[in-house]
Tab-separated table of C-alpha atoms in Angstrom:
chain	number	residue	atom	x	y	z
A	1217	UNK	CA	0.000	0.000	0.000
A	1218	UNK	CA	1.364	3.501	-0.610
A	1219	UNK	CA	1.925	5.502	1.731
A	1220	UNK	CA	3.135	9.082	3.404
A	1221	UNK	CA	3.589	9.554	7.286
A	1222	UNK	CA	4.832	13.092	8.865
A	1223	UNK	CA	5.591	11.903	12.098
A	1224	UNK	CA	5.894	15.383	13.395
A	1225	UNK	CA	2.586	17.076	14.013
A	1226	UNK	CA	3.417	20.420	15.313
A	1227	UNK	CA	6.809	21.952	15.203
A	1228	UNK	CA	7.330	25.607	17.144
A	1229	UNK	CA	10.558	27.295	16.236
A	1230	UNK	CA	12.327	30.788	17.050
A	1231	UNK	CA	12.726	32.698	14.110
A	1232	UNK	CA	16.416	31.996	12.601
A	1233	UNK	CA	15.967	28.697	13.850
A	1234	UNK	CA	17.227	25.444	11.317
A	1235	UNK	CA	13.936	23.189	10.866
A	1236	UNK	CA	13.458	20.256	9.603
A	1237	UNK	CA	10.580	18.293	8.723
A	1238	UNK	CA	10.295	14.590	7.918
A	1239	UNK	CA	8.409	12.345	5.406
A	1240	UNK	CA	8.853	9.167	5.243
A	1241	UNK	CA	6.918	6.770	2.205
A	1242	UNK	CA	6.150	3.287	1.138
A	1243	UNK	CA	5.395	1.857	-2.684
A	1244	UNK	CA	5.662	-0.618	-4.657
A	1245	UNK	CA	6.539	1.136	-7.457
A	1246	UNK	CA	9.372	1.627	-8.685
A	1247	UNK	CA	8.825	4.810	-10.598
A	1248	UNK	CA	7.350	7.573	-8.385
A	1249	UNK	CA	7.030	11.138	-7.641
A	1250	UNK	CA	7.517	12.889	-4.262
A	1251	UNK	CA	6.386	16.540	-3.653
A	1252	UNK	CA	6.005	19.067	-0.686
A	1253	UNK	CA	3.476	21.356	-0.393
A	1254	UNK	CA	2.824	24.198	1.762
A	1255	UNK	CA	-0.314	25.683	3.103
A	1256	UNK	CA	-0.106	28.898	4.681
A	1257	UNK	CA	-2.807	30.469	7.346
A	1258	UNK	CA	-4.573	31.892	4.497
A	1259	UNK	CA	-5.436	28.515	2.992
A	1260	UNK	CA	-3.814	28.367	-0.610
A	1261	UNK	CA	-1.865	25.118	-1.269
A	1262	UNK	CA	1.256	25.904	-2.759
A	1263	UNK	CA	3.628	24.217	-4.669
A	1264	UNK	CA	7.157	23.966	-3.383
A	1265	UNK	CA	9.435	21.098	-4.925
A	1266	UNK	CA	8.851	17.432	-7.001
A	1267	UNK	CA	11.265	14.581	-7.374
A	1268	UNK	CA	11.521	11.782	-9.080
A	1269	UNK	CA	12.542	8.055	-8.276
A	1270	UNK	CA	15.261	8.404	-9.812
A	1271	UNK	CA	16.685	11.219	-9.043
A	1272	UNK	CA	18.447	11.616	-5.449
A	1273	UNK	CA	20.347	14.535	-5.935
A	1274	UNK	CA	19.766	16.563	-2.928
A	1275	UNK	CA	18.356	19.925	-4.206
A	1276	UNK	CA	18.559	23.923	-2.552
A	1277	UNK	CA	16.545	26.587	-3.097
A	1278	UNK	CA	17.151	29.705	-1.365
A	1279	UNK	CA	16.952	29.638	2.606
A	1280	UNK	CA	14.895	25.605	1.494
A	1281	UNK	CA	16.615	22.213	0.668
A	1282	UNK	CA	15.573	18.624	0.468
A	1283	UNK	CA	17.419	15.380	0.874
A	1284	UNK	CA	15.865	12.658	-0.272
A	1285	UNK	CA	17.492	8.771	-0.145
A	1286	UNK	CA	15.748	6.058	-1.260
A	1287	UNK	CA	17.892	3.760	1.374
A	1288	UNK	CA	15.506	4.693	4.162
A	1289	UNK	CA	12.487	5.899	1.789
A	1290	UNK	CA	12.542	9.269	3.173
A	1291	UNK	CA	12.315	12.764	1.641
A	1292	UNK	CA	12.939	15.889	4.438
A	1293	UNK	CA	12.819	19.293	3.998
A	1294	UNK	CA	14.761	21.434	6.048
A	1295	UNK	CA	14.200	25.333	6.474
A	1296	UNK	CA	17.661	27.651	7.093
A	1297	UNK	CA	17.421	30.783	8.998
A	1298	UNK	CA	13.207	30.210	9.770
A	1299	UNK	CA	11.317	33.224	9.375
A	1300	UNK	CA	7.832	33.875	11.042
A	1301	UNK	CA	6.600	33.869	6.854
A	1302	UNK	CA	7.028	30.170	7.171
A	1303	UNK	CA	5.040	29.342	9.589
A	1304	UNK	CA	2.548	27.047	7.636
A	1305	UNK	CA	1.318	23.733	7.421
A	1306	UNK	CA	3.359	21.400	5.254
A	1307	UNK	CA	2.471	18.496	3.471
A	1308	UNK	CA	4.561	15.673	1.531
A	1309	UNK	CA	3.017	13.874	-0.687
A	1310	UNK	CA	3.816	10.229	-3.047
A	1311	UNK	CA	2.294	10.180	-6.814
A	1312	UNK	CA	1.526	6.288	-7.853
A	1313	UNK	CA	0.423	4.644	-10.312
A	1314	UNK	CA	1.480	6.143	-12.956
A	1315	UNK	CA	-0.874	7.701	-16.201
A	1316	UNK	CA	-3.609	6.808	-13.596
A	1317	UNK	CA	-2.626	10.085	-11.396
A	1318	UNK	CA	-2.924	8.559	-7.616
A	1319	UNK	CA	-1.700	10.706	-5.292
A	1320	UNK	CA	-1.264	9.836	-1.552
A	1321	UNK	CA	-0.556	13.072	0.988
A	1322	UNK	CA	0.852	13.439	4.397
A	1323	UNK	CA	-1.139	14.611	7.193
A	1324	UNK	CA	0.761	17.759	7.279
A	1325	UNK	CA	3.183	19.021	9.884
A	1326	UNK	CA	2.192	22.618	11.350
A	1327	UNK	CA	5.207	24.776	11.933
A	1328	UNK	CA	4.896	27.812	13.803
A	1329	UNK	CA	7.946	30.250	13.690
A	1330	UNK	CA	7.996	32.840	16.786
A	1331	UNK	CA	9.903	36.356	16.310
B	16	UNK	CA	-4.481	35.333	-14.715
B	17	UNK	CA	-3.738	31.590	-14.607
B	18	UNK	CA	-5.714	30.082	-11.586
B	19	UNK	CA	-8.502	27.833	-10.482
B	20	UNK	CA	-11.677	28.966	-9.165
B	21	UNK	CA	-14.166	27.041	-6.989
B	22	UNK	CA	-17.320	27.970	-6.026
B	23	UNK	CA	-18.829	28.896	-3.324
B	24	UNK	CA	-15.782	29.007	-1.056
B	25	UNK	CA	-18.596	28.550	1.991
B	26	UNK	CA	-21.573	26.497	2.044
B	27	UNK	CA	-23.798	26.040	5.008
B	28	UNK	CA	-26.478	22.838	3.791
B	29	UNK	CA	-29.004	19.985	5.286
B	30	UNK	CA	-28.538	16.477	5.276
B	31	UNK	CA	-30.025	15.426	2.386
B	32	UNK	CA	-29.916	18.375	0.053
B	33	UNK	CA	-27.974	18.074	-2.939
B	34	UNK	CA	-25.414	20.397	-3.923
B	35	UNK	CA	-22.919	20.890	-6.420
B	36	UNK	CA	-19.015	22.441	-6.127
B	37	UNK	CA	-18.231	23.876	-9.342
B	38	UNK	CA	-14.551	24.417	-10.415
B	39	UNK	CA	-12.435	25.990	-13.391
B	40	UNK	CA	-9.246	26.084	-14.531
B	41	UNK	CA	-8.242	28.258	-17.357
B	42	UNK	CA	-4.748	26.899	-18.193
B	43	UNK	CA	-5.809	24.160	-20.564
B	44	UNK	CA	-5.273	21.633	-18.525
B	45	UNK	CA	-6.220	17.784	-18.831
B	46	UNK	CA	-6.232	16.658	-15.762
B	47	UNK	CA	-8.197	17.492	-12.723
B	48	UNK	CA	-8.556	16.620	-9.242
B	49	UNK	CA	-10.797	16.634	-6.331
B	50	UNK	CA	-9.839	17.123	-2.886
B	51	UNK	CA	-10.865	17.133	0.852
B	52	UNK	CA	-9.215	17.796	3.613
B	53	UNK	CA	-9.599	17.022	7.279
B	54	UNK	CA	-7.726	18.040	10.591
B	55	UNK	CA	-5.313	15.350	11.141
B	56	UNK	CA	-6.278	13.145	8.138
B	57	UNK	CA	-4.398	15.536	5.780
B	58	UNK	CA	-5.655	16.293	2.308
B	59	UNK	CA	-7.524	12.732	0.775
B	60	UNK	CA	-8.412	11.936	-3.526
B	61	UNK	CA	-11.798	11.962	-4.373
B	62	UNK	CA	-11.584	11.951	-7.533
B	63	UNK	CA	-9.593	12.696	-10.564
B	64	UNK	CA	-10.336	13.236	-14.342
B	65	UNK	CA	-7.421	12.601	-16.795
B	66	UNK	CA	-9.606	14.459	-19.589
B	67	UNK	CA	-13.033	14.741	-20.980
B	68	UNK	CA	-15.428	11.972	-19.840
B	69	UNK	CA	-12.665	10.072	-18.570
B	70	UNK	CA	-13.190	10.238	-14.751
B	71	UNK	CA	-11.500	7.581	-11.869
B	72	UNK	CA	-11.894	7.143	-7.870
B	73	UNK	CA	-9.440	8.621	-5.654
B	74	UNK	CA	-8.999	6.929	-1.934
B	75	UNK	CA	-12.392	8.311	-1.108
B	76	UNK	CA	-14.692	8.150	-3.345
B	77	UNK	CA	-18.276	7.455	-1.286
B	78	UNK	CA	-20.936	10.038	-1.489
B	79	UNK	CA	-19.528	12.289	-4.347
B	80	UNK	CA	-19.994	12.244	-8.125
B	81	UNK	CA	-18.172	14.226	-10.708
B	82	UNK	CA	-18.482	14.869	-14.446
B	83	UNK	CA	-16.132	15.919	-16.827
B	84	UNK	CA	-17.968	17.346	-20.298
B	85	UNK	CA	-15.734	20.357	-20.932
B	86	UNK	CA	-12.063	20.506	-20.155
B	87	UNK	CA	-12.380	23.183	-18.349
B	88	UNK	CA	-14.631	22.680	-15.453
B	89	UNK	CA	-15.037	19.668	-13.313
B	90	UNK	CA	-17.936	19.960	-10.690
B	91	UNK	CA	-18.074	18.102	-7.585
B	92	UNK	CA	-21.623	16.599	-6.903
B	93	UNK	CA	-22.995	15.767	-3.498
B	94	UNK	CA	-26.669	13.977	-3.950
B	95	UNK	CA	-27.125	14.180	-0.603
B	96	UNK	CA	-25.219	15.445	2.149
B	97	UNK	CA	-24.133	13.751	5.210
B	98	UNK	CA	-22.623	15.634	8.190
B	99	UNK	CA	-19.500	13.391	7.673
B	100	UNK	CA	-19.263	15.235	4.373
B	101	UNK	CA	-18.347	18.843	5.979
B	102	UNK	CA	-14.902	19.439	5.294
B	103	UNK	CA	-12.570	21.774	3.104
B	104	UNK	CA	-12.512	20.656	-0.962
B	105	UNK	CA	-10.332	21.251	-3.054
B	106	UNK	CA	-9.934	21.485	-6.575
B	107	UNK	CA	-6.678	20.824	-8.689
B	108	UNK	CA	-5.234	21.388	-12.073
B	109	UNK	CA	-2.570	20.158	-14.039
B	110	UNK	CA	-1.239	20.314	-17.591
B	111	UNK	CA	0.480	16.863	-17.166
B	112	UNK	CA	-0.509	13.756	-15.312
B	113	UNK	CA	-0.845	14.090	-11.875
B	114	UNK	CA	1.725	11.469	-10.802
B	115	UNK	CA	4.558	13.627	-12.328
B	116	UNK	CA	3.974	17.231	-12.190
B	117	UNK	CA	2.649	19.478	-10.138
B	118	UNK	CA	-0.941	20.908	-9.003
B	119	UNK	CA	-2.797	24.005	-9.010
B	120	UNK	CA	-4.921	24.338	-6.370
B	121	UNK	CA	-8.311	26.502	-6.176
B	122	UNK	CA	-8.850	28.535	-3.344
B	123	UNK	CA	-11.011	25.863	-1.425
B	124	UNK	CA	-14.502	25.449	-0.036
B	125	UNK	CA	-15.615	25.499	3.542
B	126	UNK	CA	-18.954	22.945	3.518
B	127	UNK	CA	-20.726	22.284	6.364
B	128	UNK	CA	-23.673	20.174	6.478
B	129	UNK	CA	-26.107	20.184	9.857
């Protein structure tokens, strides 16, 4: 069965802080897609980051980064230098079975970042 | 402007009253997705639409109905509410399949059913 689990349900941080925030998957498949989403307190979903499968390469994006190894099926997403703009709820998320457009989320992790 | 809309974004209803969520992309999209979300279940499939009249379940399917006739709306039909059915929905986009690429999301709607 595929599946997501965020472990961490809240996280509370002081602004500046390092974060990180966990997702951990299981498939069968051997050709997947992982993502992140965030939700802020105003409700949009937002798009942050997709990977493939294949593809481990860790990847950076500003004050963002994700490492993702397939050895212990996990894909985390760590926050540099927190700012209170990030407080949000998070979500990771697993895409299955292929043309047939499955997608299993997280339940979210809820950060709050304190000035 | 490239987005999704939904509509409403809140809905008070009875048990037992149909009602239907409309939503629209305008970015050409083929594939479509509908969404609810629940504190501490995260955000579940209901359904998903790869094109026109081609339509599949999502992990929870019971109690909805959707239609796909034109590509670029794909309504979310409740025949008749339950009070387990109040959640936030949302509605998704994308230009490729949703297994590989990325979603746009609608704005949401708030449905509560007494």
């Amino acid at each position: 069965a595929q599946k997501v689990t965020q472990a961490q349900t809240e996280i509370s941080v002081v602004e500046k802080e390092d974060v990180t925030l966990d997702c951990v998957y299981e498939t069968r498949d051997t050709t997947y897609y992982l993502f992140w989403y965030k939700q802020p307190p105003s409700g949009e979903l937002v798009f942050l980051i997709r990977r493939n499968s294949f593809d481990e390469q860790n990847e950076i994006s500003g004050r963002y980064s994700w490492n993702f190894q397939k050895s212990t099926s996990s894909f985390n997403f760590t926050i540099t230098a927190s700012q209170v703009v990030d407080s949000a709820v998070y979500f990771c998320a697993l895409s299955w079975g292929g043309a047939n457009s499955k997608l299993t989320f997280g339940k979210g992790i809820t950060l709050s970042v304190r000035p | 402007e490239a987005q999704v809309t939904q509509n409403p974004r809140y809905l008070i209803t009875v048990t037992g009253k149909k009602l239907t969520v409309t939503c629209s992309q305008n970015m050409n999209h083929e594939y479509m997705s509908w969404y609810r979300q629940d504190p501490g279940l995260g955000l579940r499939q209901i359904y998903y639409s790869m094109n026109v009249e081609v339509t599949d379940k999502g992990d929870v399917p019971e109690g909805y109905k959707v239609s796909r006739k034109e590509k670029r709306n794909f309504p979310l039909i409740l025949e008749s509410p339950s009070p387990n059915q109040t959640s936030l929905y949302f509605c998704a986009s994308s230009s490729l399949p949703l297994a590989s690429h990325e979603q746009y999301f609608g704005p949401g709607t708030r449905l509560t059913v007494t």
